[in-house]
Amino acid sequence: MTAATPEKHRPSLWQRAAQVLGHLPSQCLVCRSWPSDWICASCAQVCWQPGLRRCSRCALPLPASTDVCAGCLRDTPLLQCCHAAVDYSPPWDGMVLRLKFHQQLAWANRMAQMLLRTPGVLASLQQASVILPVPLSAGRMRERGYNQALLLAQALCRQAPPGLVRAQVEPRYLQRLLDTPAQAGLDRAARLRNLRHAFALRPGLQAQDLGACPLLVDDVMTTGATLGAVAQLLQTRGAPAVQALVFARTPAPGQ
């Protein structure tokens, strides 16, 4: 099957303005106080826990002082490590939806700020040989006009400490061949079936183009099926270690 290459996205004038205007005062995302930064100091203390212990392999919250959750000890994941800034729950799910479906592109900058303050993220950015945003299908890219994972990856590199990130963001290395059905509400097994043969690498790409440690970037990780499918593809092409950064991680049932 020949991959359909997504059209290159050129942000419109209002989209570029939205990224700049995102730095201006507005309402707090949580308590709606005005004027405020995107989240006021009081709400940030309650809602955000940047030091929360998470599994180093799948980014699920850990109940005890351990580095790897029971699920990852039982079934070794394809990712060498994965970091998330927050759980996919209020108010952070609203931030994702604003970026993803309502063209409020400035939220990518806010997500990057939070990720950069999350333990382990700077180390992963520094180790990365190439930074790969998880792609959209050609059809979804035309419909939405932008890839939120690419915006997040670019914001991370732009806001990281000077000289830390040596890798390039490469939005064309990965291709999504299939516009898979919506993944919401599906369990991991169903998601894996949806994603079978969904991704490919750009024709002609060599192992040296990927390097020793490709870094995947996405907005949300639900079961890990998407990132796992991409990691498996990269490993078949010679990448020995694949890491990932996501803004939000869906908690496991019961957490």
mmCIF file of N, CA, C and O in Angstrom, residues 148-209:
data_model
loop_
_atom_site.group_PDB
_atom_site.id
_atom_site.type_symbol
_atom_site.label_atom_id
_atom_site.label_comp_id
_atom_site.label_asym_id
_atom_site.label_seq_id
_atom_site.Cartn_x
_atom_site.Cartn_y
_atom_site.Cartn_z
ATOM 1 N N GLN A 148 -1.910 18.331 16.298
ATOM 2 C CA GLN A 148 -1.649 18.841 17.650
ATOM 3 C C GLN A 148 -0.375 18.247 18.239
ATOM 4 O O GLN A 148 0.311 18.904 19.031
ATOM 5 N N ALA A 149 -0.013 17.023 17.864
ATOM 6 C CA ALA A 149 1.227 16.422 18.362
ATOM 7 C C ALA A 149 2.448 17.159 17.814
ATOM 8 O O ALA A 149 3.445 17.342 18.523
ATOM 9 N N LEU A 150 2.371 17.595 16.564
ATOM 10 C CA LEU A 150 3.468 18.372 15.981
ATOM 11 C C LEU A 150 3.591 19.724 16.679
ATOM 12 O O LEU A 150 4.705 20.173 16.997
ATOM 13 N N LEU A 151 2.474 20.386 16.945
ATOM 14 C CA LEU A 151 2.528 21.669 17.650
ATOM 15 C C LEU A 151 3.151 21.510 19.029
ATOM 16 O O LEU A 151 3.937 22.357 19.469
ATOM 17 N N LEU A 152 2.815 20.424 19.717
ATOM 18 C CA LEU A 152 3.372 20.176 21.042
ATOM 19 C C LEU A 152 4.876 19.910 20.957
ATOM 20 O O LEU A 152 5.655 20.437 21.762
ATOM 21 N N ALA A 153 5.303 19.105 19.988
ATOM 22 C CA ALA A 153 6.728 18.813 19.829
ATOM 23 C C ALA A 153 7.516 20.081 19.533
ATOM 24 O O ALA A 153 8.603 20.307 20.084
ATOM 25 N N GLN A 154 6.988 20.930 18.662
ATOM 26 C CA GLN A 154 7.680 22.175 18.328
ATOM 27 C C GLN A 154 7.745 23.113 19.531
ATOM 28 O O GLN A 154 8.764 23.772 19.757
ATOM 29 N N ALA A 155 6.660 23.156 20.310
ATOM 30 C CA ALA A 155 6.652 24.005 21.500
ATOM 31 C C ALA A 155 7.659 23.520 22.537
ATOM 32 O O ALA A 155 8.317 24.324 23.206
ATOM 33 N N LEU A 156 7.804 22.209 22.679
ATOM 34 C CA LEU A 156 8.784 21.661 23.613
ATOM 35 C C LEU A 156 10.193 22.089 23.226
ATOM 36 O O LEU A 156 10.980 22.523 24.082
ATOM 37 N N CYS A 157 10.531 21.976 21.964
ATOM 38 C CA CYS A 157 11.882 22.350 21.522
ATOM 39 C C CYS A 157 12.106 23.854 21.639
ATOM 40 O O CYS A 157 13.202 24.298 21.997
ATOM 41 N N ARG A 158 11.080 24.617 21.379
ATOM 42 C CA ARG A 158 11.202 26.075 21.423
ATOM 43 C C ARG A 158 11.401 26.581 22.850
ATOM 44 O O ARG A 158 12.122 27.546 23.086
ATOM 45 N N GLN A 159 10.765 25.921 23.820
ATOM 46 C CA GLN A 159 10.789 26.392 25.192
ATOM 47 C C GLN A 159 11.803 25.667 26.081
ATOM 48 O O GLN A 159 12.003 26.052 27.231
ATOM 49 N N ALA A 160 12.445 24.628 25.563
ATOM 50 C CA ALA A 160 13.451 23.905 26.337
ATOM 51 C C ALA A 160 14.663 24.803 26.589
ATOM 52 O O ALA A 160 14.903 25.771 25.849
ATOM 53 N N PRO A 161 15.448 24.515 27.635
ATOM 54 C CA PRO A 161 16.660 25.309 27.877
ATOM 55 C C PRO A 161 17.563 25.344 26.655
ATOM 56 O O PRO A 161 17.705 24.327 25.953
ATOM 57 N N PRO A 162 18.172 26.481 26.357
ATOM 58 C CA PRO A 162 19.021 26.606 25.170
ATOM 59 C C PRO A 162 20.111 25.541 25.135
ATOM 60 O O PRO A 162 20.777 25.281 26.133
ATOM 61 N N GLY A 163 20.268 24.918 23.983
ATOM 62 C CA GLY A 163 21.313 23.925 23.792
ATOM 63 C C GLY A 163 20.968 22.532 24.284
ATOM 64 O O GLY A 163 21.731 21.585 24.043
ATOM 65 N N LEU A 164 19.838 22.353 24.949
ATOM 66 C CA LEU A 164 19.495 21.033 25.490
ATOM 67 C C LEU A 164 19.089 20.059 24.398
ATOM 68 O O LEU A 164 19.532 18.913 24.374
ATOM 69 N N VAL A 165 18.238 20.514 23.487
ATOM 70 C CA VAL A 165 17.683 19.624 22.459
ATOM 71 C C VAL A 165 18.543 19.702 21.206
ATOM 72 O O VAL A 165 18.622 20.748 20.553
ATOM 73 N N ARG A 166 19.172 18.608 20.877
ATOM 74 C CA ARG A 166 20.005 18.549 19.674
ATOM 75 C C ARG A 166 19.273 17.902 18.508
ATOM 76 O O ARG A 166 19.671 18.053 17.357
ATOM 77 N N ALA A 167 18.212 17.155 18.802
ATOM 78 C CA ALA A 167 17.468 16.446 17.766
ATOM 79 C C ALA A 167 16.541 17.391 17.016
ATOM 80 O O ALA A 167 16.143 18.439 17.527
ATOM 81 N N GLN A 168 16.193 17.007 15.801
ATOM 82 C CA GLN A 168 15.250 17.752 14.983
ATOM 83 C C GLN A 168 13.854 17.130 15.082
ATOM 84 O O GLN A 168 13.719 15.908 15.214
ATOM 85 N N VAL A 169 12.830 17.970 15.014
ATOM 86 C CA VAL A 169 11.467 17.476 14.887
ATOM 87 C C VAL A 169 11.247 17.104 13.423
ATOM 88 O O VAL A 169 11.446 17.943 12.530
ATOM 89 N N GLU A 170 10.864 15.859 13.186
ATOM 90 C CA GLU A 170 10.704 15.359 11.817
ATOM 91 C C GLU A 170 9.261 14.893 11.604
ATOM 92 O O GLU A 170 8.924 13.732 11.812
ATOM 93 N N PRO A 171 8.370 15.777 11.145
ATOM 94 C CA PRO A 171 6.967 15.400 11.002
ATOM 95 C C PRO A 171 6.680 14.464 9.836
ATOM 96 O O PRO A 171 5.588 13.895 9.767
ATOM 97 N N ARG A 172 7.631 14.274 8.929
ATOM 98 C CA ARG A 172 7.382 13.449 7.753
ATOM 99 C C ARG A 172 8.020 12.061 7.834
ATOM 100 O O ARG A 172 7.871 11.270 6.913
ATOM 101 N N TYR A 173 8.738 11.782 8.879
ATOM 102 C CA TYR A 173 9.340 10.451 8.999
ATOM 103 C C TYR A 173 8.284 9.374 9.195
ATOM 104 O O TYR A 173 8.397 8.265 8.670
ATOM 105 N N LEU A 174 7.259 9.679 9.990
ATOM 106 C CA LEU A 174 6.172 8.740 10.237
ATOM 107 C C LEU A 174 4.977 9.100 9.379
ATOM 108 O O LEU A 174 4.657 10.280 9.206
ATOM 109 N N GLN A 175 4.292 8.070 8.862
ATOM 110 C CA GLN A 175 3.094 8.284 8.073
ATOM 111 C C GLN A 175 1.973 7.414 8.624
ATOM 112 O O GLN A 175 2.209 6.272 9.037
ATOM 113 N N ARG A 176 0.781 7.969 8.639
ATOM 114 C CA ARG A 176 -0.392 7.192 9.049
ATOM 115 C C ARG A 176 -1.144 6.802 7.787
ATOM 116 O O ARG A 176 -1.704 7.659 7.094
ATOM 117 N N LEU A 177 -1.152 5.510 7.491
ATOM 118 C CA LEU A 177 -1.731 5.034 6.244
ATOM 119 C C LEU A 177 -3.245 4.963 6.295
ATOM 120 O O LEU A 177 -3.916 5.159 5.288
ATOM 121 N N LEU A 178 -3.761 4.620 7.462
ATOM 122 C CA LEU A 178 -5.193 4.357 7.595
ATOM 123 C C LEU A 178 -5.843 5.365 8.520
ATOM 124 O O LEU A 178 -5.291 5.703 9.572
ATOM 125 N N ASP A 179 -7.027 5.819 8.122
ATOM 126 C CA ASP A 179 -7.833 6.672 8.991
ATOM 127 C C ASP A 179 -8.674 5.737 9.850
ATOM 128 O O ASP A 179 -9.817 5.426 9.531
ATOM 129 N N THR A 180 -8.084 5.259 10.941
ATOM 130 C CA THR A 180 -8.722 4.242 11.766
ATOM 131 C C THR A 180 -9.965 4.788 12.444
ATOM 132 O O THR A 180 -10.083 5.991 12.679
ATOM 133 N N PRO A 181 -10.914 3.910 12.793
ATOM 134 C CA PRO A 181 -12.101 4.359 13.521
ATOM 135 C C PRO A 181 -11.697 5.022 14.833
ATOM 136 O O PRO A 181 -10.609 4.797 15.354
ATOM 137 N N ALA A 182 -12.608 5.825 15.364
ATOM 138 C CA ALA A 182 -12.336 6.509 16.634
ATOM 139 C C ALA A 182 -11.975 5.496 17.710
ATOM 140 O O ALA A 182 -12.610 4.461 17.854
ATOM 141 N N GLN A 183 -10.923 5.805 18.482
ATOM 142 C CA GLN A 183 -10.422 4.881 19.482
ATOM 143 C C GLN A 183 -11.121 5.030 20.838
ATOM 144 O O GLN A 183 -11.010 4.160 21.695
ATOM 145 N N ALA A 184 -11.833 6.138 21.026
ATOM 146 C CA ALA A 184 -12.456 6.392 22.328
ATOM 147 C C ALA A 184 -13.409 5.263 22.697
ATOM 148 O O ALA A 184 -14.224 4.814 21.894
ATOM 149 N N GLY A 185 -13.283 4.793 23.920
ATOM 150 C CA GLY A 185 -14.168 3.752 24.426
ATOM 151 C C GLY A 185 -13.717 2.337 24.139
ATOM 152 O O GLY A 185 -14.335 1.380 24.629
ATOM 153 N N LEU A 186 -12.647 2.166 23.345
ATOM 154 C CA LEU A 186 -12.168 0.830 23.021
ATOM 155 C C LEU A 186 -11.115 0.380 24.019
ATOM 156 O O LEU A 186 -10.346 1.182 24.528
ATOM 157 N N ASP A 187 -11.079 -0.940 24.282
ATOM 158 C CA ASP A 187 -10.039 -1.457 25.148
ATOM 159 C C ASP A 187 -8.751 -1.632 24.348
ATOM 160 O O ASP A 187 -8.707 -1.387 23.136
ATOM 161 N N ARG A 188 -7.689 -2.054 25.040
ATOM 162 C CA ARG A 188 -6.377 -2.126 24.384
ATOM 163 C C ARG A 188 -6.378 -3.094 23.206
ATOM 164 O O ARG A 188 -5.819 -2.810 22.148
ATOM 165 N N ALA A 189 -7.014 -4.263 23.361
ATOM 166 C CA ALA A 189 -7.020 -5.261 22.289
ATOM 167 C C ALA A 189 -7.712 -4.714 21.037
ATOM 168 O O ALA A 189 -7.233 -4.900 19.909
ATOM 169 N N ALA A 190 -8.843 -4.018 21.238
ATOM 170 C CA ALA A 190 -9.561 -3.457 20.098
ATOM 171 C C ALA A 190 -8.750 -2.354 19.431
ATOM 172 O O ALA A 190 -8.738 -2.218 18.204
ATOM 173 N N ARG A 191 -8.074 -1.550 20.236
ATOM 174 C CA ARG A 191 -7.243 -0.486 19.681
ATOM 175 C C ARG A 191 -6.099 -1.072 18.854
ATOM 176 O O ARG A 191 -5.749 -0.549 17.792
ATOM 177 N N LEU A 192 -5.499 -2.141 19.344
ATOM 178 C CA LEU A 192 -4.406 -2.772 18.598
ATOM 179 C C LEU A 192 -4.899 -3.317 17.262
ATOM 180 O O LEU A 192 -4.201 -3.223 16.246
ATOM 181 N N ARG A 193 -6.105 -3.881 17.241
ATOM 182 C CA ARG A 193 -6.663 -4.364 15.978
ATOM 183 C C ARG A 193 -6.884 -3.195 15.018
ATOM 184 O O ARG A 193 -6.627 -3.307 13.819
ATOM 185 N N ASN A 194 -7.381 -2.065 15.537
ATOM 186 C CA ASN A 194 -7.573 -0.879 14.706
ATOM 187 C C ASN A 194 -6.279 -0.405 14.077
ATOM 188 O O ASN A 194 -6.260 0.101 12.953
ATOM 189 N N LEU A 195 -5.181 -0.536 14.832
ATOM 190 C CA LEU A 195 -3.912 0.070 14.430
ATOM 191 C C LEU A 195 -3.026 -0.857 13.603
ATOM 192 O O LEU A 195 -1.944 -0.460 13.198
ATOM 193 N N ARG A 196 -3.480 -2.085 13.390
ATOM 194 C CA ARG A 196 -2.670 -3.021 12.604
ATOM 195 C C ARG A 196 -2.450 -2.441 11.202
ATOM 196 O O ARG A 196 -3.385 -2.093 10.500
ATOM 197 N N HIS A 197 -1.212 -2.290 10.810
ATOM 198 C CA HIS A 197 -0.814 -1.757 9.495
ATOM 199 C C HIS A 197 -1.213 -0.284 9.315
ATOM 200 O O HIS A 197 -1.293 0.197 8.189
ATOM 201 N N ALA A 198 -1.459 0.418 10.421
ATOM 202 C CA ALA A 198 -1.900 1.815 10.302
ATOM 203 C C ALA A 198 -0.750 2.779 10.055
ATOM 204 O O ALA A 198 -0.961 3.865 9.512
ATOM 205 N N PHE A 199 0.477 2.411 10.468
ATOM 206 C CA PHE A 199 1.611 3.327 10.370
ATOM 207 C C PHE A 199 2.687 2.766 9.445
ATOM 208 O O PHE A 199 2.823 1.552 9.285
ATOM 209 N N ALA A 200 3.456 3.682 8.880
ATOM 210 C CA ALA A 200 4.604 3.297 8.053
ATOM 211 C C ALA A 200 5.658 4.378 8.174
ATOM 212 O O ALA A 200 5.374 5.508 8.606
ATOM 213 N N LEU A 201 6.885 4.019 7.784
ATOM 214 C CA LEU A 201 7.961 5.002 7.718
ATOM 215 C C LEU A 201 8.081 5.518 6.299
ATOM 216 O O LEU A 201 7.745 4.828 5.333
ATOM 217 N N ARG A 202 8.542 6.735 6.173
ATOM 218 C CA ARG A 202 8.718 7.339 4.856
ATOM 219 C C ARG A 202 9.597 6.442 3.993
ATOM 220 O O ARG A 202 10.642 5.967 4.447
ATOM 221 N N PRO A 203 9.200 6.178 2.763
ATOM 222 C CA PRO A 203 10.028 5.333 1.897
ATOM 223 C C PRO A 203 11.443 5.871 1.779
ATOM 224 O O PRO A 203 11.667 7.074 1.644
ATOM 225 N N GLY A 204 12.401 4.944 1.858
ATOM 226 C CA GLY A 204 13.806 5.322 1.740
ATOM 227 C C GLY A 204 14.468 5.706 3.031
ATOM 228 O O GLY A 204 15.683 5.937 3.057
ATOM 229 N N LEU A 205 13.712 5.764 4.121
ATOM 230 C CA LEU A 205 14.293 6.137 5.404
ATOM 231 C C LEU A 205 15.224 5.030 5.888
ATOM 232 O O LEU A 205 14.889 3.844 5.841
ATOM 233 N N GLN A 206 16.390 5.397 6.377
ATOM 234 C CA GLN A 206 17.384 4.447 6.828
ATOM 235 C C GLN A 206 17.467 4.426 8.354
ATOM 236 O O GLN A 206 17.030 5.364 9.030
ATOM 237 N N ALA A 207 18.070 3.350 8.886
ATOM 238 C CA ALA A 207 18.201 3.222 10.336
ATOM 239 C C ALA A 207 18.973 4.394 10.924
ATOM 240 O O ALA A 207 18.650 4.877 12.020
ATOM 241 N N GLN A 208 19.975 4.872 10.208
ATOM 242 C CA GLN A 208 20.769 5.983 10.738
ATOM 243 C C GLN A 208 19.963 7.278 10.805
ATOM 244 O O GLN A 208 20.298 8.191 11.569
ATOM 245 N N ASP A 209 18.894 7.383 10.025
ATOM 246 C CA ASP A 209 18.038 8.568 10.106
ATOM 247 C C ASP A 209 17.279 8.603 11.430
ATOM 248 O O ASP A 209 16.987 9.678 11.953
#
